mmCIF file of N, CA and C and ligand atoms in Angstrom:
data_model
loop_
_atom_site.group_PDB
_atom_site.id
_atom_site.type_symbol
_atom_site.label_atom_id
_atom_site.label_comp_id
_atom_site.label_asym_id
_atom_site.label_seq_id
_atom_site.Cartn_x
_atom_site.Cartn_y
_atom_site.Cartn_z
ATOM 1 N N MET A 1 10.562 -20.937 -5.789
ATOM 2 C CA MET A 1 11.829 -20.021 -5.434
ATOM 3 C C MET A 1 12.227 -19.941 -5.967
ATOM 4 N N LYS A 2 12.463 -18.629 -5.831
ATOM 5 C CA LYS A 2 13.513 -17.881 -6.545
ATOM 6 C C LYS A 2 14.890 -17.434 -6.055
ATOM 7 N N ASP A 3 15.305 -18.181 -6.066
ATOM 8 C CA ASP A 3 16.933 -17.614 -4.912
ATOM 9 C C ASP A 3 17.494 -17.117 -5.087
ATOM 10 N N ASP A 4 17.191 -15.400 -5.714
ATOM 11 C CA ASP A 4 17.793 -14.708 -5.747
ATOM 12 C C ASP A 4 16.770 -13.304 -5.385
ATOM 13 N N CYS A 5 15.695 -14.342 -5.079
ATOM 14 C CA CYS A 5 14.508 -13.058 -4.499
ATOM 15 C C CYS A 5 13.691 -13.230 -3.205
ATOM 16 N N ILE A 6 14.846 -11.718 -2.632
ATOM 17 C CA ILE A 6 14.277 -11.342 -1.653
ATOM 18 C C ILE A 6 12.900 -11.407 -0.758
ATOM 19 N N PHE A 7 11.502 -11.329 -1.793
ATOM 20 C CA PHE A 7 9.856 -12.056 -1.451
ATOM 21 C C PHE A 7 10.161 -13.390 -1.061
ATOM 22 N N CYS A 8 11.064 -14.069 -2.318
ATOM 23 C CA CYS A 8 10.768 -15.288 -2.037
ATOM 24 C C CYS A 8 11.067 -15.888 0.046
ATOM 25 N N LYS A 9 12.367 -16.127 -0.481
ATOM 26 C CA LYS A 9 13.066 -16.033 0.849
ATOM 27 C C LYS A 9 12.247 -15.351 2.151
ATOM 28 N N ILE A 10 11.305 -14.567 2.125
ATOM 29 C CA ILE A 10 10.775 -13.388 3.444
ATOM 30 C C ILE A 10 9.354 -14.627 4.130
ATOM 31 N N ALA A 11 8.673 -14.727 2.544
ATOM 32 C CA ALA A 11 7.486 -15.192 2.148
ATOM 33 C C ALA A 11 7.114 -17.115 2.711
ATOM 34 N N ASN A 12 8.526 -17.380 2.354
ATOM 35 C CA ASN A 12 9.221 -18.979 2.690
ATOM 36 C C ASN A 12 9.995 -18.797 3.842
ATOM 37 N N HIS A 13 9.786 -17.648 4.364
ATOM 38 C CA HIS A 13 11.268 -18.045 6.017
ATOM 39 C C HIS A 13 12.471 -18.309 5.830
ATOM 40 N N VAL A 14 12.807 -17.764 4.908
ATOM 41 C CA VAL A 14 14.345 -18.350 5.085
ATOM 42 C C VAL A 14 14.864 -17.017 5.074
ATOM 43 N N ILE A 15 13.964 -16.481 5.484
ATOM 44 C CA ILE A 15 14.693 -14.901 5.646
ATOM 45 C C ILE A 15 13.682 -14.726 6.273
ATOM 46 N N GLU A 16 13.223 -14.219 7.917
ATOM 47 C CA GLU A 16 12.440 -13.662 8.690
ATOM 48 C C GLU A 16 12.283 -12.342 8.639
ATOM 49 N N SER A 17 10.751 -11.858 8.805
ATOM 50 C CA SER A 17 10.283 -10.955 8.952
ATOM 51 C C SER A 17 9.078 -10.170 9.306
ATOM 52 N N ASN A 18 8.611 -9.487 9.224
ATOM 53 C CA ASN A 18 7.794 -8.817 10.752
ATOM 54 C C ASN A 18 5.626 -9.378 10.216
ATOM 55 N N TYR A 19 5.957 -10.777 10.503
ATOM 56 C CA TYR A 19 4.708 -11.284 9.928
ATOM 57 C C TYR A 19 2.816 -10.633 10.137
ATOM 58 N N VAL A 20 2.323 -10.399 9.367
ATOM 59 C CA VAL A 20 1.455 -9.468 9.545
ATOM 60 C C VAL A 20 -0.067 -10.510 9.672
ATOM 61 N N TYR A 21 0.693 -11.219 8.901
ATOM 62 C CA TYR A 21 -1.208 -13.290 8.412
ATOM 63 C C TYR A 21 -0.566 -13.863 7.459
ATOM 64 N N GLU A 22 -0.810 -14.794 7.602
ATOM 65 C CA GLU A 22 -0.062 -15.428 6.715
ATOM 66 C C GLU A 22 -1.582 -17.347 6.511
ATOM 67 N N ASP A 23 -1.527 -18.334 5.310
ATOM 68 C CA ASP A 23 -0.890 -18.452 5.245
ATOM 69 C C ASP A 23 -1.019 -19.792 4.223
ATOM 70 N N ASP A 24 -1.196 -21.161 3.801
ATOM 71 C CA ASP A 24 -0.936 -22.517 3.103
ATOM 72 C C ASP A 24 -0.017 -21.479 1.660
ATOM 73 N N LEU A 25 -0.898 -19.661 1.161
ATOM 74 C CA LEU A 25 -0.439 -19.849 -0.858
ATOM 75 C C LEU A 25 0.548 -18.105 -1.183
ATOM 76 N N VAL A 26 -0.760 -17.390 0.683
ATOM 77 C CA VAL A 26 0.598 -15.992 1.239
ATOM 78 C C VAL A 26 0.959 -15.767 2.573
ATOM 79 N N CYS A 27 1.259 -14.587 2.398
ATOM 80 C CA CYS A 27 1.489 -14.594 3.276
ATOM 81 C C CYS A 27 1.538 -12.878 3.595
ATOM 82 N N ALA A 28 1.801 -12.022 4.424
ATOM 83 C CA ALA A 28 1.541 -10.008 4.481
ATOM 84 C C ALA A 28 3.001 -10.263 6.034
ATOM 85 N N PHE A 29 3.400 -9.206 5.911
ATOM 86 C CA PHE A 29 4.797 -8.770 6.128
ATOM 87 C C PHE A 29 4.391 -6.693 6.240
ATOM 88 N N ARG A 30 4.981 -6.421 7.155
ATOM 89 C CA ARG A 30 5.633 -5.148 7.254
ATOM 90 C C ARG A 30 6.371 -4.517 6.828
ATOM 91 N N ASP A 31 6.655 -3.804 5.633
ATOM 92 C CA ASP A 31 7.520 -2.977 4.763
ATOM 93 C C ASP A 31 8.839 -1.973 5.623
ATOM 94 N N MET A 32 9.692 -2.446 5.090
ATOM 95 C CA MET A 32 10.050 -2.181 6.112
ATOM 96 C C MET A 32 10.982 -0.582 5.234
ATOM 97 N N ASN A 33 9.889 0.732 5.281
ATOM 98 C CA ASN A 33 10.189 2.018 4.971
ATOM 99 C C ASN A 33 8.858 2.593 4.537
ATOM 100 N N PRO A 34 7.713 1.933 5.917
ATOM 101 C CA PRO A 34 6.774 2.456 5.293
ATOM 102 C C PRO A 34 6.195 4.399 5.395
ATOM 103 N N GLN A 35 4.463 4.023 4.491
ATOM 104 C CA GLN A 35 4.334 5.259 3.499
ATOM 105 C C GLN A 35 3.524 5.482 4.595
ATOM 106 N N ALA A 36 3.045 5.088 5.207
ATOM 107 C CA ALA A 36 1.480 5.609 6.183
ATOM 108 C C ALA A 36 1.684 4.636 7.644
ATOM 109 N N PRO A 37 1.120 5.023 8.502
ATOM 110 C CA PRO A 37 0.767 4.298 9.622
ATOM 111 C C PRO A 37 0.416 2.390 9.693
ATOM 112 N N THR A 38 -0.087 1.736 8.818
ATOM 113 C CA THR A 38 -0.091 0.728 8.398
ATOM 114 C C THR A 38 0.296 1.403 6.816
ATOM 115 N N HIS A 39 1.837 -0.748 6.952
ATOM 116 C CA HIS A 39 1.757 -0.405 5.255
ATOM 117 C C HIS A 39 2.491 -1.957 5.636
ATOM 118 N N VAL A 40 1.829 -2.235 4.781
ATOM 119 C CA VAL A 40 2.093 -3.966 5.182
ATOM 120 C C VAL A 40 1.809 -4.924 3.451
ATOM 121 N N LEU A 41 2.629 -5.798 3.429
ATOM 122 C CA LEU A 41 3.307 -6.350 1.697
ATOM 123 C C LEU A 41 2.548 -7.477 1.957
ATOM 124 N N VAL A 42 0.774 -7.586 1.225
ATOM 125 C CA VAL A 42 1.173 -8.850 0.633
ATOM 126 C C VAL A 42 1.361 -9.435 -0.976
ATOM 127 N N VAL A 43 2.351 -10.975 -0.542
ATOM 128 C CA VAL A 43 3.578 -12.070 -1.729
ATOM 129 C C VAL A 43 2.493 -13.301 -1.288
ATOM 130 N N PRO A 44 2.750 -13.583 -2.564
ATOM 131 C CA PRO A 44 2.569 -15.599 -2.833
ATOM 132 C C PRO A 44 3.473 -16.040 -2.265
ATOM 133 N N LYS A 45 2.859 -17.237 -1.987
ATOM 134 C CA LYS A 45 4.949 -17.911 -1.587
ATOM 135 C C LYS A 45 5.875 -18.761 -2.984
ATOM 136 N N GLU A 46 5.137 -18.619 -3.748
ATOM 137 C CA GLU A 46 4.854 -18.536 -4.879
ATOM 138 C C GLU A 46 5.488 -17.745 -5.970
ATOM 139 N N HIS A 47 6.914 -17.652 -6.476
ATOM 140 C CA HIS A 47 7.254 -16.616 -7.147
ATOM 141 C C HIS A 47 6.072 -16.559 -8.627
ATOM 142 N N TYR A 48 5.940 -14.960 -8.593
ATOM 143 C CA TYR A 48 5.547 -14.182 -9.864
ATOM 144 C C TYR A 48 5.837 -13.215 -9.547
ATOM 145 N N ALA A 49 6.362 -12.189 -11.055
ATOM 146 C CA ALA A 49 6.641 -11.432 -11.259
ATOM 147 C C ALA A 49 6.109 -10.267 -11.163
ATOM 148 N N ASN A 50 4.826 -10.400 -11.591
ATOM 149 C CA ASN A 50 3.762 -8.682 -11.315
ATOM 150 C C ASN A 50 1.912 -9.458 -11.353
ATOM 151 N N ILE A 51 1.435 -8.925 -11.122
ATOM 152 C CA ILE A 51 0.006 -9.295 -11.384
ATOM 153 C C ILE A 51 -0.321 -9.155 -12.854
ATOM 154 N N VAL A 52 0.896 -9.453 -13.712
ATOM 155 C CA VAL A 52 0.223 -10.132 -15.100
ATOM 156 C C VAL A 52 1.420 -11.458 -15.767
ATOM 157 N N ASP A 53 1.686 -11.766 -14.359
ATOM 158 C CA ASP A 53 2.230 -13.161 -14.708
ATOM 159 C C ASP A 53 2.334 -14.260 -14.554
ATOM 160 N N GLY A 54 0.752 -14.275 -15.410
ATOM 161 C CA GLY A 54 0.553 -16.257 -14.812
ATOM 162 C C GLY A 54 -0.747 -16.723 -13.214
ATOM 163 N N VAL A 55 -1.110 -14.756 -12.657
ATOM 164 C CA VAL A 55 -0.914 -15.687 -11.535
ATOM 165 C C VAL A 55 -2.426 -16.869 -11.126
ATOM 166 N N PRO A 56 -2.668 -17.577 -10.643
ATOM 167 C CA PRO A 56 -3.586 -18.429 -10.719
ATOM 168 C C PRO A 56 -4.712 -17.113 -10.049
ATOM 169 N N GLY A 57 -5.993 -18.320 -10.605
ATOM 170 C CA GLY A 57 -6.996 -16.949 -9.575
ATOM 171 C C GLY A 57 -6.612 -18.410 -8.278
ATOM 172 N N ASP A 58 -6.498 -18.500 -7.247
ATOM 173 C CA ASP A 58 -7.023 -18.993 -6.221
ATOM 174 C C ASP A 58 -5.373 -18.723 -6.082
ATOM 175 N N THR A 59 -4.259 -18.289 -6.267
ATOM 176 C CA THR A 59 -3.536 -17.871 -5.690
ATOM 177 C C THR A 59 -3.762 -15.961 -5.106
ATOM 178 N N LEU A 60 -4.425 -14.960 -6.630
ATOM 179 C CA LEU A 60 -5.461 -13.922 -6.571
ATOM 180 C C LEU A 60 -6.345 -13.917 -5.786
ATOM 181 N N ALA A 61 -7.296 -14.906 -5.277
ATOM 182 C CA ALA A 61 -8.263 -15.334 -4.049
ATOM 183 C C ALA A 61 -7.227 -14.931 -2.907
ATOM 184 N N ALA A 62 -6.541 -15.381 -2.706
ATOM 185 C CA ALA A 62 -6.295 -15.936 -1.205
ATOM 186 C C ALA A 62 -5.414 -14.148 -1.381
ATOM 187 N N MET A 63 -4.298 -14.346 -2.234
ATOM 188 C CA MET A 63 -4.266 -11.579 -1.826
ATOM 189 C C MET A 63 -5.387 -11.447 -0.675
ATOM 190 N N ALA A 64 -6.388 -11.134 -1.601
ATOM 191 C CA ALA A 64 -8.025 -10.123 -1.202
ATOM 192 C C ALA A 64 -8.052 -11.061 -0.203
ATOM 193 N N HIS A 65 -8.243 -12.513 0.296
ATOM 194 C CA HIS A 65 -9.058 -12.881 2.063
ATOM 195 C C HIS A 65 -7.835 -12.442 2.413
ATOM 196 N N ALA A 66 -6.529 -12.450 2.235
ATOM 197 C CA ALA A 66 -5.809 -12.311 2.983
ATOM 198 C C ALA A 66 -5.478 -10.047 3.130
ATOM 199 N N VAL A 67 -5.577 -9.219 2.441
ATOM 200 C CA VAL A 67 -6.240 -8.364 2.551
ATOM 201 C C VAL A 67 -6.651 -8.120 3.222
ATOM 202 N N ASP A 68 -8.470 -8.539 3.025
ATOM 203 C CA ASP A 68 -9.633 -8.654 4.661
ATOM 204 C C ASP A 68 -9.041 -8.802 5.759
ATOM 205 N N GLU A 69 -7.834 -10.102 5.957
ATOM 206 C CA GLU A 69 -6.861 -9.981 7.289
ATOM 207 C C GLU A 69 -7.048 -9.100 7.651
ATOM 208 N N VAL A 70 -5.978 -8.703 6.829
ATOM 209 C CA VAL A 70 -4.329 -7.654 6.964
ATOM 210 C C VAL A 70 -5.661 -6.206 7.379
ATOM 211 N N ALA A 71 -6.513 -5.691 7.339
ATOM 212 C CA ALA A 71 -7.377 -4.199 7.414
ATOM 213 C C ALA A 71 -7.707 -5.075 8.958
ATOM 214 N N LYS A 72 -8.158 -5.973 9.604
ATOM 215 C CA LYS A 72 -8.897 -6.390 9.927
ATOM 216 C C LYS A 72 -8.066 -6.680 10.995
ATOM 217 N N ALA A 73 -7.207 -7.268 11.455
ATOM 218 C CA ALA A 73 -6.145 -7.629 12.376
ATOM 219 C C ALA A 73 -5.208 -6.003 12.511
ATOM 220 N N GLU A 74 -5.186 -4.615 11.702
ATOM 221 C CA GLU A 74 -4.473 -3.293 11.668
ATOM 222 C C GLU A 74 -5.740 -2.900 12.087
ATOM 223 N N GLY A 75 -7.397 -3.057 12.042
ATOM 224 C CA GLY A 75 -8.079 -1.715 13.057
ATOM 225 C C GLY A 75 -8.555 -0.335 11.928
ATOM 226 N N ILE A 76 -8.630 -0.942 10.111
ATOM 227 C CA ILE A 76 -7.930 -0.205 9.144
ATOM 228 C C ILE A 76 -9.560 -0.536 8.055
ATOM 229 N N ARG A 77 -10.375 -1.355 8.863
ATOM 230 C CA ARG A 77 -11.404 -2.264 7.357
ATOM 231 C C ARG A 77 -12.404 -1.233 7.933
ATOM 232 N N GLU A 78 -12.621 -0.838 8.594
ATOM 233 C CA GLU A 78 -14.288 0.232 8.545
ATOM 234 C C GLU A 78 -13.487 1.493 8.217
ATOM 235 N N ASP A 79 -12.558 2.472 8.444
ATOM 236 C CA ASP A 79 -11.788 3.242 8.039
ATOM 237 C C ASP A 79 -11.742 3.535 6.438
ATOM 238 N N GLY A 80 -11.430 2.629 6.018
ATOM 239 C CA GLY A 80 -11.542 2.275 4.141
ATOM 240 C C GLY A 80 -9.128 2.023 4.502
ATOM 241 N N PHE A 81 -8.214 2.142 2.832
ATOM 242 C CA PHE A 81 -7.626 1.614 3.192
ATOM 243 C C PHE A 81 -7.042 1.588 1.529
ATOM 244 N N ARG A 82 -6.131 1.450 0.854
ATOM 245 C CA ARG A 82 -5.382 1.625 -0.760
ATOM 246 C C ARG A 82 -4.772 0.463 -0.430
ATOM 247 N N VAL A 83 -4.479 -0.406 -1.668
ATOM 248 C CA VAL A 83 -3.757 -1.162 -1.957
ATOM 249 C C VAL A 83 -4.035 -1.227 -3.521
ATOM 250 N N ILE A 84 -2.242 -1.221 -3.024
ATOM 251 C CA ILE A 84 -0.982 -1.202 -4.500
ATOM 252 C C ILE A 84 0.236 -2.000 -5.166
ATOM 253 N N ALA A 85 -0.916 -1.989 -6.864
ATOM 254 C CA ALA A 85 -0.264 -3.122 -7.686
ATOM 255 C C ALA A 85 1.185 -2.780 -8.113
ATOM 256 N N ASN A 86 2.934 -1.947 -7.896
ATOM 257 C CA ASN A 86 3.134 -2.104 -8.972
ATOM 258 C C ASN A 86 3.286 -2.753 -10.233
ATOM 259 N N THR A 87 3.559 -2.508 -10.765
ATOM 260 C CA THR A 87 3.312 -3.477 -12.428
ATOM 261 C C THR A 87 5.111 -2.736 -12.954
ATOM 262 N N GLY A 88 5.808 -3.166 -13.504
ATOM 263 C CA GLY A 88 7.025 -2.791 -13.889
ATOM 264 C C GLY A 88 7.257 -0.833 -13.972
ATOM 265 N N ASP A 89 8.243 -1.316 -14.815
ATOM 266 C CA ASP A 89 9.770 -0.322 -14.609
ATOM 267 C C ASP A 89 8.604 1.715 -14.759
ATOM 268 N N ALA A 90 7.732 1.519 -15.716
ATOM 269 C CA ALA A 90 7.278 2.994 -15.505
ATOM 270 C C ALA A 90 6.471 2.947 -14.129
ATOM 271 N N ALA A 91 5.992 2.288 -13.409
ATOM 272 C CA ALA A 91 5.721 1.991 -12.571
ATOM 273 C C ALA A 91 6.129 1.938 -10.918
ATOM 274 N N GLY A 92 7.149 1.858 -11.661
ATOM 275 C CA GLY A 92 8.588 2.148 -10.157
ATOM 276 C C GLY A 92 8.283 0.663 -9.040
ATOM 277 N N GLN A 93 8.119 -0.465 -9.585
ATOM 278 C CA GLN A 93 8.410 -1.814 -9.483
ATOM 279 C C GLN A 93 9.865 -2.058 -9.265
ATOM 280 N N THR A 94 10.243 -1.557 -7.715
ATOM 281 C CA THR A 94 11.410 -2.027 -7.215
ATOM 282 C C THR A 94 11.156 -2.998 -6.924
ATOM 283 N N VAL A 95 11.027 -3.970 -6.285
ATOM 284 C CA VAL A 95 10.973 -6.098 -6.379
ATOM 285 C C VAL A 95 10.392 -6.574 -7.354
ATOM 286 N N HIS A 96 10.846 -7.723 -8.079
ATOM 287 C CA HIS A 96 9.751 -8.058 -9.154
ATOM 288 C C HIS A 96 9.478 -9.332 -8.641
ATOM 289 N N HIS A 97 9.221 -9.746 -6.957
ATOM 290 C CA HIS A 97 8.016 -10.017 -6.731
ATOM 291 C C HIS A 97 6.395 -9.715 -6.211
ATOM 292 N N LEU A 98 5.303 -10.737 -7.874
ATOM 293 C CA LEU A 98 4.403 -9.786 -7.092
ATOM 294 C C LEU A 98 4.414 -9.822 -5.929
ATOM 295 N N HIS A 99 3.442 -8.472 -5.789
ATOM 296 C CA HIS A 99 3.255 -7.715 -4.391
ATOM 297 C C HIS A 99 2.050 -6.435 -3.988
ATOM 298 N N TRP A 100 1.248 -6.934 -3.068
ATOM 299 C CA TRP A 100 -0.129 -5.268 -2.782
ATOM 300 C C TRP A 100 -0.087 -5.009 -1.789
ATOM 301 N N HIS A 101 0.484 -3.621 -2.467
ATOM 302 C CA HIS A 101 0.774 -2.521 -0.472
ATOM 303 C C HIS A 101 -0.947 -2.880 0.034
ATOM 304 N N VAL A 102 -0.756 -3.009 1.110
ATOM 305 C CA VAL A 102 -1.944 -2.505 1.379
ATOM 306 C C VAL A 102 -1.810 -1.095 2.686
ATOM 307 N N LEU A 103 -2.329 0.031 2.250
ATOM 308 C CA LEU A 103 -1.752 1.296 2.870
ATOM 309 C C LEU A 103 -3.354 1.665 3.864
ATOM 310 N N GLY A 104 -2.362 2.703 5.206
ATOM 311 C CA GLY A 104 -4.293 2.296 5.678
ATOM 312 C C GLY A 104 -3.701 3.366 7.446
ATOM 313 N N GLY A 105 -4.446 3.266 7.836
ATOM 314 C CA GLY A 105 -3.939 3.949 9.026
ATOM 315 C C GLY A 105 -4.515 5.940 9.296
ATOM 316 N N LYS A 106 -3.742 6.366 8.165
ATOM 317 C CA LYS A 106 -4.502 7.985 8.006
ATOM 318 C C LYS A 106 -5.636 8.481 7.061
ATOM 319 N N ASN A 107 -5.714 9.479 6.698
ATOM 320 C CA ASN A 107 -6.435 9.858 5.497
ATOM 321 C C ASN A 107 -5.194 10.061 4.539
ATOM 322 N N LEU A 108 -5.168 9.345 3.509
ATOM 323 C CA LEU A 108 -4.860 8.911 2.322
ATOM 324 C C LEU A 108 -5.050 10.063 1.182
ATOM 325 N N GLY A 109 -6.336 11.001 1.411
ATOM 326 C CA GLY A 109 -7.142 11.470 0.659
ATOM 327 C C GLY A 109 -7.146 10.765 -0.303
ATOM 328 N N GLU A 110 -8.066 12.099 -1.582
ATOM 329 C CA GLU A 110 -8.727 11.967 -3.504
ATOM 330 C C GLU A 110 -7.692 11.180 -4.161
ATOM 331 N N GLY A 111 -6.267 11.477 -3.922
ATOM 332 C CA GLY A 111 -5.320 11.878 -4.881
ATOM 333 C C GLY A 111 -4.597 10.724 -5.383
ATOM 334 N N LEU A 112 -5.233 9.737 -6.590
ATOM 335 C CA LEU A 112 -4.619 8.232 -6.610
ATOM 336 C C LEU A 112 -2.995 8.856 -6.476
ATOM 337 N N LEU A 113 -1.654 10.023 -6.872
ATOM 338 C CA LEU A 113 -1.274 9.159 -6.932
ATOM 339 C C LEU A 113 0.426 10.792 -6.355
HETATM 340 P P1 5GP B 201 7.424 -2.175 -4.932
HETATM 341 O O1 5GP B 201 8.153 -0.348 -5.301
HETATM 342 O O2 5GP B 201 8.497 -3.023 -5.763
HETATM 343 O O3 5GP B 201 6.511 -1.808 -5.573
HETATM 344 O O4 5GP B 201 7.912 -1.824 -3.630
HETATM 345 C C1 5GP B 201 8.548 -2.996 -3.075
HETATM 346 C C2 5GP B 201 8.707 -2.700 -1.728
HETATM 347 O O5 5GP B 201 9.012 -3.386 -0.413
HETATM 348 C C3 5GP B 201 8.612 -0.432 -1.003
HETATM 349 O O6 5GP B 201 7.902 0.301 0.287
HETATM 350 C C4 5GP B 201 10.188 -1.455 0.421
HETATM 351 O O7 5GP B 201 10.062 -0.911 1.358
HETATM 352 C C5 5GP B 201 9.875 -2.847 0.370
HETATM 353 N N1 5GP B 201 10.812 -3.447 0.672
HETATM 354 C C6 5GP B 201 12.124 -4.143 -0.007
HETATM 355 N N2 5GP B 201 12.515 -5.065 0.456
HETATM 356 C C7 5GP B 201 12.038 -5.641 1.379
HETATM 357 C C8 5GP B 201 12.172 -6.551 3.106
HETATM 358 O O8 5GP B 201 14.047 -6.616 2.683
HETATM 359 N N3 5GP B 201 11.683 -5.897 3.947
HETATM 360 C C9 5GP B 201 10.544 -5.576 4.057
HETATM 361 N N4 5GP B 201 9.571 -5.420 4.738
HETATM 362 N N5 5GP B 201 10.266 -4.930 2.423
HETATM 363 C C10 5GP B 201 11.141 -4.142 1.895
HETATM 364 ZN ZN1 ZN B 202 10.375 -14.249 -5.812
#
């Protein structure tokens, strides 16, 4: 746990949030500034800066499983949804603890950006 990291604190319940899913390796909670009817962040409990920070395979698998669980819980699995991992400054990553945005609950369109 990195002491000055907000997502370390949320993922380890030092600060409570609005959780949608949790297991031993990851948790998922609602984004405080939602960009879609469903906007949930999937984060590992261990601190990794982003997707290219040597993340172990079991953690990546747990994140993918959490995406599935969130999509089921939110009722967006059949219609479809989008997963985004902003990585580094050019992508506008503002919180430097690995997180996947899970967005859905409306038609997001074909454009990626
Ligand atoms: P990024 O641009 O780094 O991919 O996105 C970070 C996201 O984290 C933003 O969508 C922002 O709204 C969300 N966020 C930042 N701080 C907090 C927080 O303390 N709690 C919650 N629930 N979301 C946060
Ligand atoms: Zn962290």
